[in-house]
PDB file of C-alpha atoms in Angstrom:
ATOM      1  CA  UNK A  97     -60.422 182.130  26.764  1.00 55.00           C
ATOM      2  CA  UNK A  98     -61.622 182.508  30.331  1.00 58.00           C
ATOM      3  CA  UNK A  99     -60.423 179.523  32.294  1.00 71.00           C
ATOM      4  CA  UNK A 100     -59.812 179.367  36.032  1.00 79.00           C
ATOM      5  CA  UNK A 101     -56.547 177.792  36.997  1.00 87.00           C
ATOM      6  CA  UNK A 102     -56.378 179.214  40.543  1.00 82.00           C
ATOM      7  CA  UNK A 103     -56.744 175.732  42.162  1.00 85.00           C
ATOM      8  CA  UNK A 104     -55.219 173.779  39.298  1.00 88.00           C
ATOM      9  CA  UNK A 105     -52.622 171.116  39.878  1.00 93.00           C
ATOM     10  CA  UNK A 106     -49.721 172.046  37.596  1.00 93.00           C
ATOM     11  CA  UNK A 107     -47.297 169.335  36.482  1.00 92.00           C
ATOM     12  CA  UNK A 108     -43.966 169.717  34.783  1.00 87.00           C
ATOM     13  CA  UNK A 109     -43.728 168.374  31.236  1.00 76.00           C
ATOM     14  CA  UNK A 110     -41.618 165.274  30.869  1.00 74.00           C
ATOM     15  CA  UNK A 111     -39.809 167.129  28.009  1.00 69.00           C
ATOM     16  CA  UNK A 112     -38.565 169.850  30.374  1.00 70.00           C
ATOM     17  CA  UNK A 113     -34.823 169.913  30.815  1.00 69.00           C
ATOM     18  CA  UNK A 114     -32.133 171.290  33.126  1.00 67.00           C
ATOM     19  CA  UNK A 115     -31.312 174.249  30.822  1.00 68.00           C
ATOM     20  CA  UNK A 116     -34.248 176.188  32.220  1.00 68.00           C
ATOM     21  CA  UNK A 117     -36.574 175.248  29.381  1.00 71.00           C
ATOM     22  CA  UNK A 118     -39.372 174.085  31.681  1.00 84.00           C
ATOM     23  CA  UNK A 119     -43.034 174.001  30.897  1.00 87.00           C
ATOM     24  CA  UNK A 120     -45.887 173.102  33.200  1.00 91.00           C
ATOM     25  CA  UNK A 121     -49.399 172.127  32.169  1.00 93.00           C
ATOM     26  CA  UNK A 122     -52.731 171.928  34.038  1.00 95.00           C
ATOM     27  CA  UNK A 123     -56.265 171.003  33.136  1.00 92.00           C
ATOM     28  CA  UNK A 124     -59.499 172.871  33.791  1.00 89.00           C
ATOM     29  CA  UNK A 125     -62.951 171.501  32.775  1.00 86.00           C
ATOM     30  CA  UNK A 126     -62.801 173.358  29.481  1.00 86.00           C
ATOM     31  CA  UNK A 127     -59.122 173.945  28.681  1.00 93.00           C
ATOM     32  CA  UNK A 128     -55.436 173.204  29.099  1.00 95.00           C
ATOM     33  CA  UNK A 129     -53.114 175.758  30.761  1.00 95.00           C
ATOM     34  CA  UNK A 130     -49.469 176.171  29.827  1.00 93.00           C
ATOM     35  CA  UNK A 131     -46.908 178.171  31.851  1.00 91.00           C
ATOM     36  CA  UNK A 132     -43.196 178.602  32.431  1.00 89.00           C
ATOM     37  CA  UNK A 133     -42.210 176.633  35.512  1.00 86.00           C
ATOM     38  CA  UNK A 134     -39.326 179.057  36.123  1.00 85.00           C
ATOM     39  CA  UNK A 135     -41.861 181.926  36.410  1.00 87.00           C
ATOM     40  CA  UNK A 136     -45.198 180.450  37.556  1.00 86.00           C
ATOM     41  CA  UNK A 137     -46.480 183.857  38.666  1.00 88.00           C
ATOM     42  CA  UNK A 138     -45.854 185.299  35.194  1.00 89.00           C
ATOM     43  CA  UNK A 139     -49.169 184.045  33.822  1.00 89.00           C
ATOM     44  CA  UNK A 140     -50.219 181.225  31.584  1.00 91.00           C
ATOM     45  CA  UNK A 141     -51.758 180.466  28.215  1.00 93.00           C
ATOM     46  CA  UNK A 142     -55.139 178.752  28.130  1.00 94.00           C
ATOM     47  CA  UNK A 143     -56.003 176.680  25.058  1.00 95.00           C
ATOM     48  CA  UNK A 144     -59.122 174.662  24.297  1.00 94.00           C
ATOM     49  CA  UNK A 145     -58.392 170.948  24.122  1.00 94.00           C
ATOM     50  CA  UNK A 146     -58.417 170.754  20.283  1.00 95.00           C
ATOM     51  CA  UNK A 147     -55.982 173.657  19.997  1.00 96.00           C
ATOM     52  CA  UNK A 148     -53.674 172.054  22.595  1.00 94.00           C
ATOM     53  CA  UNK A 149     -53.741 168.791  20.737  1.00 95.00           C
ATOM     54  CA  UNK A 150     -52.926 170.595  17.433  1.00 96.00           C
ATOM     55  CA  UNK A 151     -50.061 172.492  19.131  1.00 93.00           C
ATOM     56  CA  UNK A 152     -48.585 169.218  20.429  1.00 89.00           C
ATOM     57  CA  UNK A 153     -48.871 167.605  17.014  1.00 94.00           C
ATOM     58  CA  UNK A 154     -47.078 170.481  15.306  1.00 94.00           C
ATOM     59  CA  UNK A 155     -44.352 170.534  17.942  1.00 87.00           C
ATOM     60  CA  UNK A 156     -43.784 166.785  17.658  1.00 88.00           C
ATOM     61  CA  UNK A 157     -43.656 167.019  13.856  1.00 93.00           C
ATOM     62  CA  UNK A 158     -40.944 169.705  14.085  1.00 90.00           C
ATOM     63  CA  UNK A 159     -43.146 172.383  12.471  1.00 93.00           C
ATOM     64  CA  UNK A 160     -42.301 174.967  15.100  1.00 88.00           C
ATOM     65  CA  UNK A 161     -39.036 176.800  15.757  1.00 78.00           C
ATOM     66  CA  UNK A 162     -38.582 175.516  19.299  1.00 62.00           C
TER      67      UNK A 162
END
Protein backbone atom coordinates (compact mmCIF):
# COMPACT_ATOMS: atom_id res chain seq x y z
CA UNK A 1 0.00 0.00 0.00
CA UNK A 2 1.37 3.39 -0.95
CA UNK A 3 0.28 5.83 1.74
CA UNK A 4 2.02 9.07 2.64
CA UNK A 5 2.47 9.58 6.37
CA UNK A 6 5.20 12.26 6.14
CA UNK A 7 2.95 14.95 7.62
CA UNK A 8 0.72 12.65 9.65
CA UNK A 9 -0.13 13.36 13.26
CA UNK A 10 0.80 10.18 15.11
CA UNK A 11 -0.89 9.43 18.42
CA UNK A 12 0.01 6.86 21.01
CA UNK A 13 -2.48 4.09 21.55
CA UNK A 14 -4.36 4.21 24.84
CA UNK A 15 -3.35 0.54 25.25
CA UNK A 16 0.38 1.34 25.28
CA UNK A 17 2.12 0.69 28.56
CA UNK A 18 5.30 1.55 30.43
CA UNK A 19 7.02 -1.76 29.55
CA UNK A 20 8.03 -0.35 26.15
CA UNK A 21 5.07 -1.91 24.36
CA UNK A 22 4.06 1.33 22.68
CA UNK A 23 2.16 1.66 19.44
CA UNK A 24 1.27 4.82 17.56
CA UNK A 25 -1.37 5.21 14.87
CA UNK A 26 -2.01 7.84 12.22
CA UNK A 27 -4.58 8.36 9.49
CA UNK A 28 -4.11 9.20 5.84
CA UNK A 29 -7.00 9.73 3.42
CA UNK A 30 -6.86 6.07 2.36
CA UNK A 31 -5.25 4.12 5.19
CA UNK A 32 -4.18 3.76 8.81
CA UNK A 33 -0.50 3.73 9.77
CA UNK A 34 0.89 1.75 12.70
CA UNK A 35 4.40 2.17 14.13
CA UNK A 36 6.50 1.48 17.22
CA UNK A 37 6.61 4.67 19.28
CA UNK A 38 9.98 3.61 20.71
CA UNK A 39 11.41 3.55 17.16
CA UNK A 40 9.40 6.03 15.06
CA UNK A 41 12.12 6.24 12.39
CA UNK A 42 12.02 2.44 11.96
CA UNK A 43 9.12 2.55 9.52
CA UNK A 44 5.43 1.80 9.74
CA UNK A 45 2.75 -0.53 8.49
CA UNK A 46 -0.02 0.89 6.34
CA UNK A 47 -3.37 -0.90 6.30
CA UNK A 48 -6.56 -0.02 4.49
CA UNK A 49 -9.36 0.85 6.88
CA UNK A 50 -11.18 -2.49 6.60
CA UNK A 51 -7.96 -4.43 7.31
CA UNK A 52 -7.20 -2.20 10.30
CA UNK A 53 -10.72 -2.76 11.65
CA UNK A 54 -10.33 -6.52 11.22
CA UNK A 55 -6.94 -6.46 12.98
CA UNK A 56 -8.43 -4.59 15.95
CA UNK A 57 -11.34 -7.01 16.17
CA UNK A 58 -9.00 -10.04 16.21
CA UNK A 59 -6.73 -8.42 18.82
CA UNK A 60 -9.70 -7.56 21.07
CA UNK A 61 -11.06 -11.10 20.71
CA UNK A 62 -7.72 -12.56 21.82
CA UNK A 63 -7.15 -14.32 18.49
CA UNK A 64 -3.57 -13.07 18.20
CA UNK A 65 -0.52 -14.01 20.24
CA UNK A 66 0.19 -10.51 21.57
